[in-house]
Amino acid sequence: DAKTTQPNSMESNEEEPVHLPCNHSTISGTDYIHWYRQLPSQGPEYVIHGLTSNVNNRMASLAIAEDRKSSTLILHRATLRDAAVYYCILRDLNNAGNMLTFGGGTRLMVKP
Amino acid sequence: DAGVIQSPRHEVTEMGQEVTLRCKPISGHDYLFWYRQTMMRGLELLIYFNNNVPIDDSGMPEDRFSAKMPNASFSTLKIQPSEPRDSAVYFCASSFSVRANEKLFFGSGTQLSVL
């Protein structure tokens, strides 16, 4: 299974944009890139996913490199409520039994 | 929909006791998952069901753990007998399918402490 690599932690200032990187150099052409986040004392929460093109939703944007070997989750204006662990996960379109496998994620700290 | 509902929110028990964790998935979701989260091992998939049938239980740690899904709106994870190393947060999640572009919806978890 393709693996992802994320920094252990990042810091941001409130109301500034945040760019959370994820490396997945062994990604296959059928792997979807998913992002989930886990707020303190909560279960993981879906953020966004994409395959090849950049994606936007009300929570965030996902920028996918042209070679797909890396991606970046963008929070346009960080708030204190965005402090969480962010997980970058790959799911293979051709593997119906491919479950969500969580790595260590990036712990985002937001300073007021 | 209220989302995935888990109970209890916290459980404290003594070693050797039986523990039952409960989960109500989102209505209409055909898949249900049980995960465990610890500091050492992170989030691990224990077992998942499709249409109430267990599909893959390869993540279940040992025979002390069992999971059932008697109907589409209810699942249990039972530990008997419990041990201190079972202390963790247990999450239930559900989804419509296991397609690669499908989202999972998680409950708030049960914090289990075995003394």
PDB file of C-alpha atoms in Angstrom:
ATOM      1  CA  ASP A   1       0.000   0.000   0.000  1.00  0.00           C
ATOM      2  CA  ALA A   2       1.199   3.500  -0.817  1.00  0.00           C
ATOM      3  CA  LYS A   3       2.282   5.415   2.261  1.00  0.00           C
ATOM      4  CA  THR A   4       2.121   9.070   3.186  1.00  0.00           C
ATOM      5  CA  THR A   5       4.594  11.249   5.047  1.00  0.00           C
ATOM      6  CA  GLN A   6       3.554  14.297   7.031  1.00  0.00           C
ATOM      7  CA  PRO A   7       5.364  16.628   9.438  1.00  0.00           C
ATOM      8  CA  ASN A   8       4.646  15.763  13.064  1.00  0.00           C
ATOM      9  CA  SER A   9       3.526  19.265  13.942  1.00  0.00           C
ATOM     10  CA  MET A  10       3.000  22.762  12.582  1.00  0.00           C
ATOM     11  CA  GLU A  11       2.151  26.127  14.046  1.00  0.00           C
ATOM     12  CA  SER A  12       0.037  28.869  12.624  1.00  0.00           C
ATOM     13  CA  ASN A  13      -1.287  32.241  13.650  1.00  0.00           C
ATOM     14  CA  GLU A  14      -4.979  32.815  13.839  1.00  0.00           C
ATOM     15  CA  GLU A  15      -6.577  34.270  10.700  1.00  0.00           C
ATOM     16  CA  GLU A  16      -3.572  33.388   8.561  1.00  0.00           C
ATOM     17  CA  PRO A  17      -3.533  30.720   5.840  1.00  0.00           C
ATOM     18  CA  VAL A  18      -2.123  27.306   6.669  1.00  0.00           C
ATOM     19  CA  HIS A  19      -0.514  24.914   4.208  1.00  0.00           C
ATOM     20  CA  LEU A  20      -0.288  21.344   5.455  1.00  0.00           C
ATOM     21  CA  PRO A  21       1.978  19.195   3.257  1.00  0.00           C
ATOM     22  CA  CYS A  22       1.774  15.487   2.514  1.00  0.00           C
ATOM     23  CA  ASN A  23       4.264  13.416   0.544  1.00  0.00           C
ATOM     24  CA  HIS A  24       3.111  10.245  -1.204  1.00  0.00           C
ATOM     25  CA  SER A  25       5.892   9.458  -3.652  1.00  0.00           C
ATOM     26  CA  THR A  26       4.692   5.872  -4.270  1.00  0.00           C
ATOM     27  CA  ILE A  27       1.119   6.855  -5.079  1.00  0.00           C
ATOM     28  CA  SER A  28      -0.561   4.838  -7.815  1.00  0.00           C
ATOM     29  CA  GLY A  29      -2.732   6.241 -10.554  1.00  0.00           C
ATOM     30  CA  THR A  30      -5.877   4.948  -8.860  1.00  0.00           C
ATOM     31  CA  ASP A  31      -5.196   6.248  -5.351  1.00  0.00           C
ATOM     32  CA  TYR A  32      -7.545   8.901  -4.018  1.00  0.00           C
ATOM     33  CA  ILE A  33      -6.016  11.393  -1.593  1.00  0.00           C
ATOM     34  CA  HIS A  34      -8.144  11.915   1.502  1.00  0.00           C
ATOM     35  CA  TRP A  35      -7.760  14.340   4.381  1.00  0.00           C
ATOM     36  CA  TYR A  36      -9.369  13.876   7.758  1.00  0.00           C
ATOM     37  CA  ARG A  37      -8.871  15.837  10.937  1.00  0.00           C
ATOM     38  CA  GLN A  38      -9.366  14.981  14.593  1.00  0.00           C
ATOM     39  CA  LEU A  39     -10.273  17.710  17.014  1.00  0.00           C
ATOM     40  CA  PRO A  40      -9.442  17.175  20.713  1.00  0.00           C
ATOM     41  CA  SER A  41     -11.657  14.521  22.305  1.00  0.00           C
ATOM     42  CA  GLN A  42     -13.511  13.920  19.033  1.00  0.00           C
ATOM     43  CA  GLY A  43     -13.543  11.264  16.351  1.00  0.00           C
ATOM     44  CA  PRO A  44     -11.873  11.889  12.996  1.00  0.00           C
ATOM     45  CA  GLU A  45     -13.808  14.148  10.652  1.00  0.00           C
ATOM     46  CA  TYR A  46     -13.717  14.139   6.853  1.00  0.00           C
ATOM     47  CA  VAL A  47     -12.200  17.276   5.358  1.00  0.00           C
ATOM     48  CA  ILE A  48     -11.695  16.789   1.624  1.00  0.00           C
ATOM     49  CA  HIS A  49     -10.529  14.348  -1.020  1.00  0.00           C
ATOM     50  CA  GLY A  50      -9.295  14.394  -4.607  1.00  0.00           C
ATOM     51  CA  LEU A  51      -7.772  12.293  -7.360  1.00  0.00           C
ATOM     52  CA  THR A  52      -5.925  14.521  -9.827  1.00  0.00           C
ATOM     53  CA  SER A  53      -7.420  18.009  -9.864  1.00  0.00           C
ATOM     54  CA  ASN A  54      -7.379  20.584  -7.116  1.00  0.00           C
ATOM     55  CA  VAL A  55     -10.516  20.586  -4.993  1.00  0.00           C
ATOM     56  CA  ASN A  56     -12.295  23.197  -2.918  1.00  0.00           C
ATOM     57  CA  ASN A  57     -15.045  22.894  -0.350  1.00  0.00           C
ATOM     58  CA  ARG A  58     -16.352  24.981   2.510  1.00  0.00           C
ATOM     59  CA  MET A  59     -13.721  23.635   4.896  1.00  0.00           C
ATOM     60  CA  ALA A  60     -10.525  23.703   2.870  1.00  0.00           C
ATOM     61  CA  SER A  61      -8.758  23.414  -0.460  1.00  0.00           C
ATOM     62  CA  LEU A  62      -6.665  20.511  -1.693  1.00  0.00           C
ATOM     63  CA  ALA A  63      -3.797  21.238  -4.042  1.00  0.00           C
ATOM     64  CA  ILE A  64      -2.396  18.165  -5.783  1.00  0.00           C
ATOM     65  CA  ALA A  65       1.002  18.288  -7.457  1.00  0.00           C
ATOM     66  CA  GLU A  66       1.082  17.603 -11.173  1.00  0.00           C
ATOM     67  CA  ASP A  67       2.985  14.342 -10.645  1.00  0.00           C
ATOM     68  CA  ARG A  68       0.653  13.494  -7.724  1.00  0.00           C
ATOM     69  CA  LYS A  69       3.595  12.662  -5.472  1.00  0.00           C
ATOM     70  CA  SER A  70       2.606  15.311  -2.996  1.00  0.00           C
ATOM     71  CA  SER A  71      -0.416  17.315  -1.957  1.00  0.00           C
ATOM     72  CA  THR A  72      -1.203  20.261   0.288  1.00  0.00           C
ATOM     73  CA  LEU A  73      -4.229  20.908   2.420  1.00  0.00           C
ATOM     74  CA  ILE A  74      -4.930  24.621   2.587  1.00  0.00           C
ATOM     75  CA  LEU A  75      -6.922  26.269   5.339  1.00  0.00           C
ATOM     76  CA  HIS A  76      -7.513  29.774   4.052  1.00  0.00           C
ATOM     77  CA  ARG A  77      -7.937  31.480   7.416  1.00  0.00           C
ATOM     78  CA  ALA A  78      -7.009  29.427  10.439  1.00  0.00           C
ATOM     79  CA  THR A  79      -9.160  29.771  13.530  1.00  0.00           C
ATOM     80  CA  LEU A  80      -8.547  28.432  17.016  1.00  0.00           C
ATOM     81  CA  ARG A  81     -11.128  25.754  16.245  1.00  0.00           C
ATOM     82  CA  ASP A  82      -8.896  24.408  13.472  1.00  0.00           C
ATOM     83  CA  ALA A  83      -6.364  23.176  16.029  1.00  0.00           C
ATOM     84  CA  ALA A  84      -6.405  19.427  15.415  1.00  0.00           C
ATOM     85  CA  VAL A  85      -4.438  16.475  14.063  1.00  0.00           C
ATOM     86  CA  TYR A  86      -4.683  16.360  10.270  1.00  0.00           C
ATOM     87  CA  TYR A  87      -4.347  13.017   8.509  1.00  0.00           C
ATOM     88  CA  CYS A  88      -3.453  12.498   4.855  1.00  0.00           C
ATOM     89  CA  ILE A  89      -4.596   9.064   3.634  1.00  0.00           C
ATOM     90  CA  LEU A  90      -4.559   7.219   0.308  1.00  0.00           C
ATOM     91  CA  ARG A  91      -7.371   4.920  -0.823  1.00  0.00           C
ATOM     92  CA  ASP A  92      -7.009   2.746  -3.908  1.00  0.00           C
ATOM     93  CA  LEU A  93      -9.887   2.894  -6.377  1.00  0.00           C
ATOM     94  CA  ASN A  94      -9.098  -0.640  -7.534  1.00  0.00           C
ATOM     95  CA  ASN A  95      -9.060  -2.198  -4.091  1.00  0.00           C
ATOM     96  CA  ALA A  96     -12.554  -2.493  -2.698  1.00  0.00           C
ATOM     97  CA  GLY A  97     -11.199  -3.750   0.583  1.00  0.00           C
ATOM     98  CA  ASN A  98      -8.864  -0.818   1.039  1.00  0.00           C
ATOM     99  CA  MET A  99      -9.887   0.671   4.333  1.00  0.00           C
ATOM    100  CA  LEU A 100      -8.904   4.014   5.782  1.00  0.00           C
ATOM    101  CA  THR A 101      -5.476   3.501   7.356  1.00  0.00           C
ATOM    102  CA  PHE A 102      -4.377   6.367   9.574  1.00  0.00           C
ATOM    103  CA  GLY A 103      -0.759   7.366  10.036  1.00  0.00           C
ATOM    104  CA  GLY A 104       0.603   9.778  12.611  1.00  0.00           C
ATOM    105  CA  GLY A 105      -0.790  12.924  11.031  1.00  0.00           C
ATOM    106  CA  THR A 106       0.248  16.538  11.590  1.00  0.00           C
ATOM    107  CA  ARG A 107      -0.701  18.263  14.807  1.00  0.00           C
ATOM    108  CA  LEU A 108      -1.676  21.830  13.942  1.00  0.00           C
ATOM    109  CA  MET A 109      -1.407  24.421  16.686  1.00  0.00           C
ATOM    110  CA  VAL A 110      -3.090  27.782  16.124  1.00  0.00           C
ATOM    111  CA  LYS A 111      -1.870  30.770  18.097  1.00  0.00           C
ATOM    112  CA  PRO A 112      -4.206  33.676  18.865  1.00  0.00           C
TER     113      PRO A 112
ATOM    114  CA  ASP B   1     -29.417  12.665  11.136  1.00  0.00           C
ATOM    115  CA  ALA B   2     -27.659  12.777  14.501  1.00  0.00           C
ATOM    116  CA  GLY B   3     -24.538  11.164  13.148  1.00  0.00           C
ATOM    117  CA  VAL B   4     -22.850   8.062  14.517  1.00  0.00           C
ATOM    118  CA  ILE B   5     -23.802   7.624  18.149  1.00  0.00           C
ATOM    119  CA  GLN B   6     -21.606   5.779  20.608  1.00  0.00           C
ATOM    120  CA  SER B   7     -22.222   4.880  24.232  1.00  0.00           C
ATOM    121  CA  PRO B   8     -21.019   5.133  26.843  1.00  0.00           C
ATOM    122  CA  ARG B   9     -18.785   8.172  26.373  1.00  0.00           C
ATOM    123  CA  HIS B  10     -16.528   7.022  29.205  1.00  0.00           C
ATOM    124  CA  GLU B  11     -16.158   3.607  30.808  1.00  0.00           C
ATOM    125  CA  VAL B  12     -14.045   2.753  33.816  1.00  0.00           C
ATOM    126  CA  THR B  13     -13.839  -0.873  34.834  1.00  0.00           C
ATOM    127  CA  GLU B  14     -11.647  -3.264  36.713  1.00  0.00           C
ATOM    128  CA  MET B  15      -9.421  -5.867  35.154  1.00  0.00           C
ATOM    129  CA  GLY B  16     -11.309  -9.070  34.445  1.00  0.00           C
ATOM    130  CA  GLN B  17     -14.694  -7.446  33.989  1.00  0.00           C
ATOM    131  CA  GLU B  18     -16.723  -7.624  30.815  1.00  0.00           C
ATOM    132  CA  VAL B  19     -17.048  -4.399  28.843  1.00  0.00           C
ATOM    133  CA  THR B  20     -19.605  -3.684  26.130  1.00  0.00           C
ATOM    134  CA  LEU B  21     -19.336  -0.700  23.827  1.00  0.00           C
ATOM    135  CA  ARG B  22     -22.287   0.334  21.702  1.00  0.00           C
ATOM    136  CA  CYS B  23     -22.709   2.039  18.361  1.00  0.00           C
ATOM    137  CA  LYS B  24     -25.602   3.301  16.279  1.00  0.00           C
ATOM    138  CA  PRO B  25     -24.525   4.037  12.696  1.00  0.00           C
ATOM    139  CA  ILE B  26     -26.025   6.653  10.414  1.00  0.00           C
ATOM    140  CA  SER B  27     -29.277   5.404   8.943  1.00  0.00           C
ATOM    141  CA  GLY B  28     -28.819   4.015   5.438  1.00  0.00           C
ATOM    142  CA  HIS B  29     -25.127   3.325   5.786  1.00  0.00           C
ATOM    143  CA  ASP B  30     -24.268  -0.256   4.809  1.00  0.00           C
ATOM    144  CA  TYR B  31     -20.802  -0.347   6.367  1.00  0.00           C
ATOM    145  CA  LEU B  32     -19.802  -0.121   9.989  1.00  0.00           C
ATOM    146  CA  PHE B  33     -16.250   0.035  11.333  1.00  0.00           C
ATOM    147  CA  TRP B  34     -14.692  -0.281  14.773  1.00  0.00           C
ATOM    148  CA  TYR B  35     -11.367   1.510  15.375  1.00  0.00           C
ATOM    149  CA  ARG B  36      -9.157   1.743  18.431  1.00  0.00           C
ATOM    150  CA  GLN B  37      -6.839   4.649  19.224  1.00  0.00           C
ATOM    151  CA  THR B  38      -3.877   4.569  21.587  1.00  0.00           C
ATOM    152  CA  MET B  39      -0.884   6.850  21.979  1.00  0.00           C
ATOM    153  CA  MET B  40       1.496   4.062  21.001  1.00  0.00           C
ATOM    154  CA  ARG B  41      -0.305   2.626  17.978  1.00  0.00           C
ATOM    155  CA  GLY B  42      -2.506   5.479  16.767  1.00  0.00           C
ATOM    156  CA  LEU B  43      -5.807   4.642  15.056  1.00  0.00           C
ATOM    157  CA  GLU B  44      -6.205   0.966  14.156  1.00  0.00           C
ATOM    158  CA  LEU B  45      -9.060  -0.730  12.334  1.00  0.00           C
ATOM    159  CA  LEU B  46     -10.358  -3.646  14.379  1.00  0.00           C
ATOM    160  CA  ILE B  47     -13.253  -4.996  12.323  1.00  0.00           C
ATOM    161  CA  TYR B  48     -15.819  -3.911   9.771  1.00  0.00           C
ATOM    162  CA  PHE B  49     -19.291  -5.055   8.754  1.00  0.00           C
ATOM    163  CA  ASN B  50     -21.216  -4.915   5.511  1.00  0.00           C
ATOM    164  CA  ASN B  51     -24.986  -5.224   5.782  1.00  0.00           C
ATOM    165  CA  ASN B  52     -24.588  -6.552   9.345  1.00  0.00           C
ATOM    166  CA  VAL B  53     -22.128  -9.278   8.315  1.00  0.00           C
ATOM    167  CA  PRO B  54     -18.532  -9.169   9.600  1.00  0.00           C
ATOM    168  CA  ILE B  55     -16.217  -8.929   6.606  1.00  0.00           C
ATOM    169  CA  ASP B  56     -12.731  -8.495   8.026  1.00  0.00           C
ATOM    170  CA  ASP B  57     -11.825  -9.001  11.669  1.00  0.00           C
ATOM    171  CA  SER B  58      -8.093  -9.344  11.135  1.00  0.00           C
ATOM    172  CA  GLY B  59      -7.484  -6.287  13.296  1.00  0.00           C
ATOM    173  CA  MET B  60      -9.155  -7.734  16.377  1.00  0.00           C
ATOM    174  CA  PRO B  61      -6.342  -8.132  18.925  1.00  0.00           C
ATOM    175  CA  GLU B  62      -7.316 -11.484  20.376  1.00  0.00           C
ATOM    176  CA  ASP B  63     -10.175 -13.772  21.301  1.00  0.00           C
ATOM    177  CA  ARG B  64     -11.136 -11.587  24.231  1.00  0.00           C
ATOM    178  CA  PHE B  65     -12.566  -9.142  21.698  1.00  0.00           C
ATOM    179  CA  SER B  66     -15.812  -9.827  19.862  1.00  0.00           C
ATOM    180  CA  ALA B  67     -18.122  -7.659  17.779  1.00  0.00           C
ATOM    181  CA  LYS B  68     -21.680  -8.150  16.649  1.00  0.00           C
ATOM    182  CA  MET B  69     -24.172  -6.323  14.502  1.00  0.00           C
ATOM    183  CA  PRO B  70     -27.627  -7.813  15.159  1.00  0.00           C
ATOM    184  CA  ASN B  71     -29.362  -5.271  12.929  1.00  0.00           C
ATOM    185  CA  ALA B  72     -28.637  -2.323  10.678  1.00  0.00           C
ATOM    186  CA  SER B  73     -28.923   0.217  13.463  1.00  0.00           C
ATOM    187  CA  PHE B  74     -26.876  -1.329  16.241  1.00  0.00           C
ATOM    188  CA  SER B  75     -23.457  -2.843  16.864  1.00  0.00           C
ATOM    189  CA  THR B  76     -21.527  -3.874  19.951  1.00  0.00           C
ATOM    190  CA  LEU B  77     -17.864  -4.412  20.711  1.00  0.00           C
ATOM    191  CA  LYS B  78     -17.319  -6.639  23.726  1.00  0.00           C
ATOM    192  CA  ILE B  79     -14.146  -7.292  25.686  1.00  0.00           C
ATOM    193  CA  GLN B  80     -14.221 -10.248  28.050  1.00  0.00           C
ATOM    194  CA  PRO B  81     -12.216 -10.350  30.230  1.00  0.00           C
ATOM    195  CA  SER B  82     -10.822  -6.835  30.054  1.00  0.00           C
ATOM    196  CA  GLU B  83      -7.164  -6.054  30.757  1.00  0.00           C
ATOM    197  CA  PRO B  84      -5.358  -2.763  31.517  1.00  0.00           C
ATOM    198  CA  ARG B  85      -3.717  -2.825  28.074  1.00  0.00           C
ATOM    199  CA  ASP B  86      -7.179  -2.547  26.512  1.00  0.00           C
ATOM    200  CA  SER B  87      -7.393   1.023  27.796  1.00  0.00           C
ATOM    201  CA  ALA B  88      -7.898   3.193  24.727  1.00  0.00           C
ATOM    202  CA  VAL B  89     -10.458   5.253  22.859  1.00  0.00           C
ATOM    203  CA  TYR B  90     -12.730   3.112  20.725  1.00  0.00           C
ATOM    204  CA  PHE B  91     -14.379   4.706  17.695  1.00  0.00           C
ATOM    205  CA  CYS B  92     -17.232   3.498  15.582  1.00  0.00           C
ATOM    206  CA  ALA B  93     -17.650   4.778  12.023  1.00  0.00           C
ATOM    207  CA  SER B  94     -20.075   4.182   9.188  1.00  0.00           C
ATOM    208  CA  SER B  95     -20.287   4.807   5.454  1.00  0.00           C
ATOM    209  CA  PHE B  96     -22.459   4.119   2.437  1.00  0.00           C
ATOM    210  CA  SER B  97     -19.782   2.071   0.710  1.00  0.00           C
ATOM    211  CA  VAL B  98     -16.077   1.277   0.684  1.00  0.00           C
ATOM    212  CA  ARG B  99     -15.406   2.956  -2.647  1.00  0.00           C
ATOM    213  CA  ALA B 100     -12.154   4.858  -2.676  1.00  0.00           C
ATOM    214  CA  ASN B 101     -13.939   8.213  -2.918  1.00  0.00           C
ATOM    215  CA  GLU B 102     -16.352   7.494  -0.060  1.00  0.00           C
ATOM    216  CA  LYS B 103     -16.332   9.352   3.250  1.00  0.00           C
ATOM    217  CA  LEU B 104     -16.379   7.761   6.667  1.00  0.00           C
ATOM    218  CA  PHE B 105     -18.361   9.324   9.486  1.00  0.00           C
ATOM    219  CA  PHE B 106     -17.018   8.753  12.986  1.00  0.00           C
ATOM    220  CA  GLY B 107     -18.678   8.835  16.362  1.00  0.00           C
ATOM    221  CA  SER B 108     -17.240  10.711  19.328  1.00  0.00           C
ATOM    222  CA  GLY B 109     -15.712   7.567  20.761  1.00  0.00           C
ATOM    223  CA  THR B 110     -15.740   5.668  24.039  1.00  0.00           C
ATOM    224  CA  GLN B 111     -12.834   6.337  26.389  1.00  0.00           C
ATOM    225  CA  LEU B 112     -12.164   3.003  28.120  1.00  0.00           C
ATOM    226  CA  SER B 113     -10.035   2.762  31.227  1.00  0.00           C
ATOM    227  CA  VAL B 114      -9.315  -0.688  32.658  1.00  0.00           C
ATOM    228  CA  LEU B 115      -7.812  -0.510  36.140  1.00  0.00           C
TER     229      LEU B 115
END
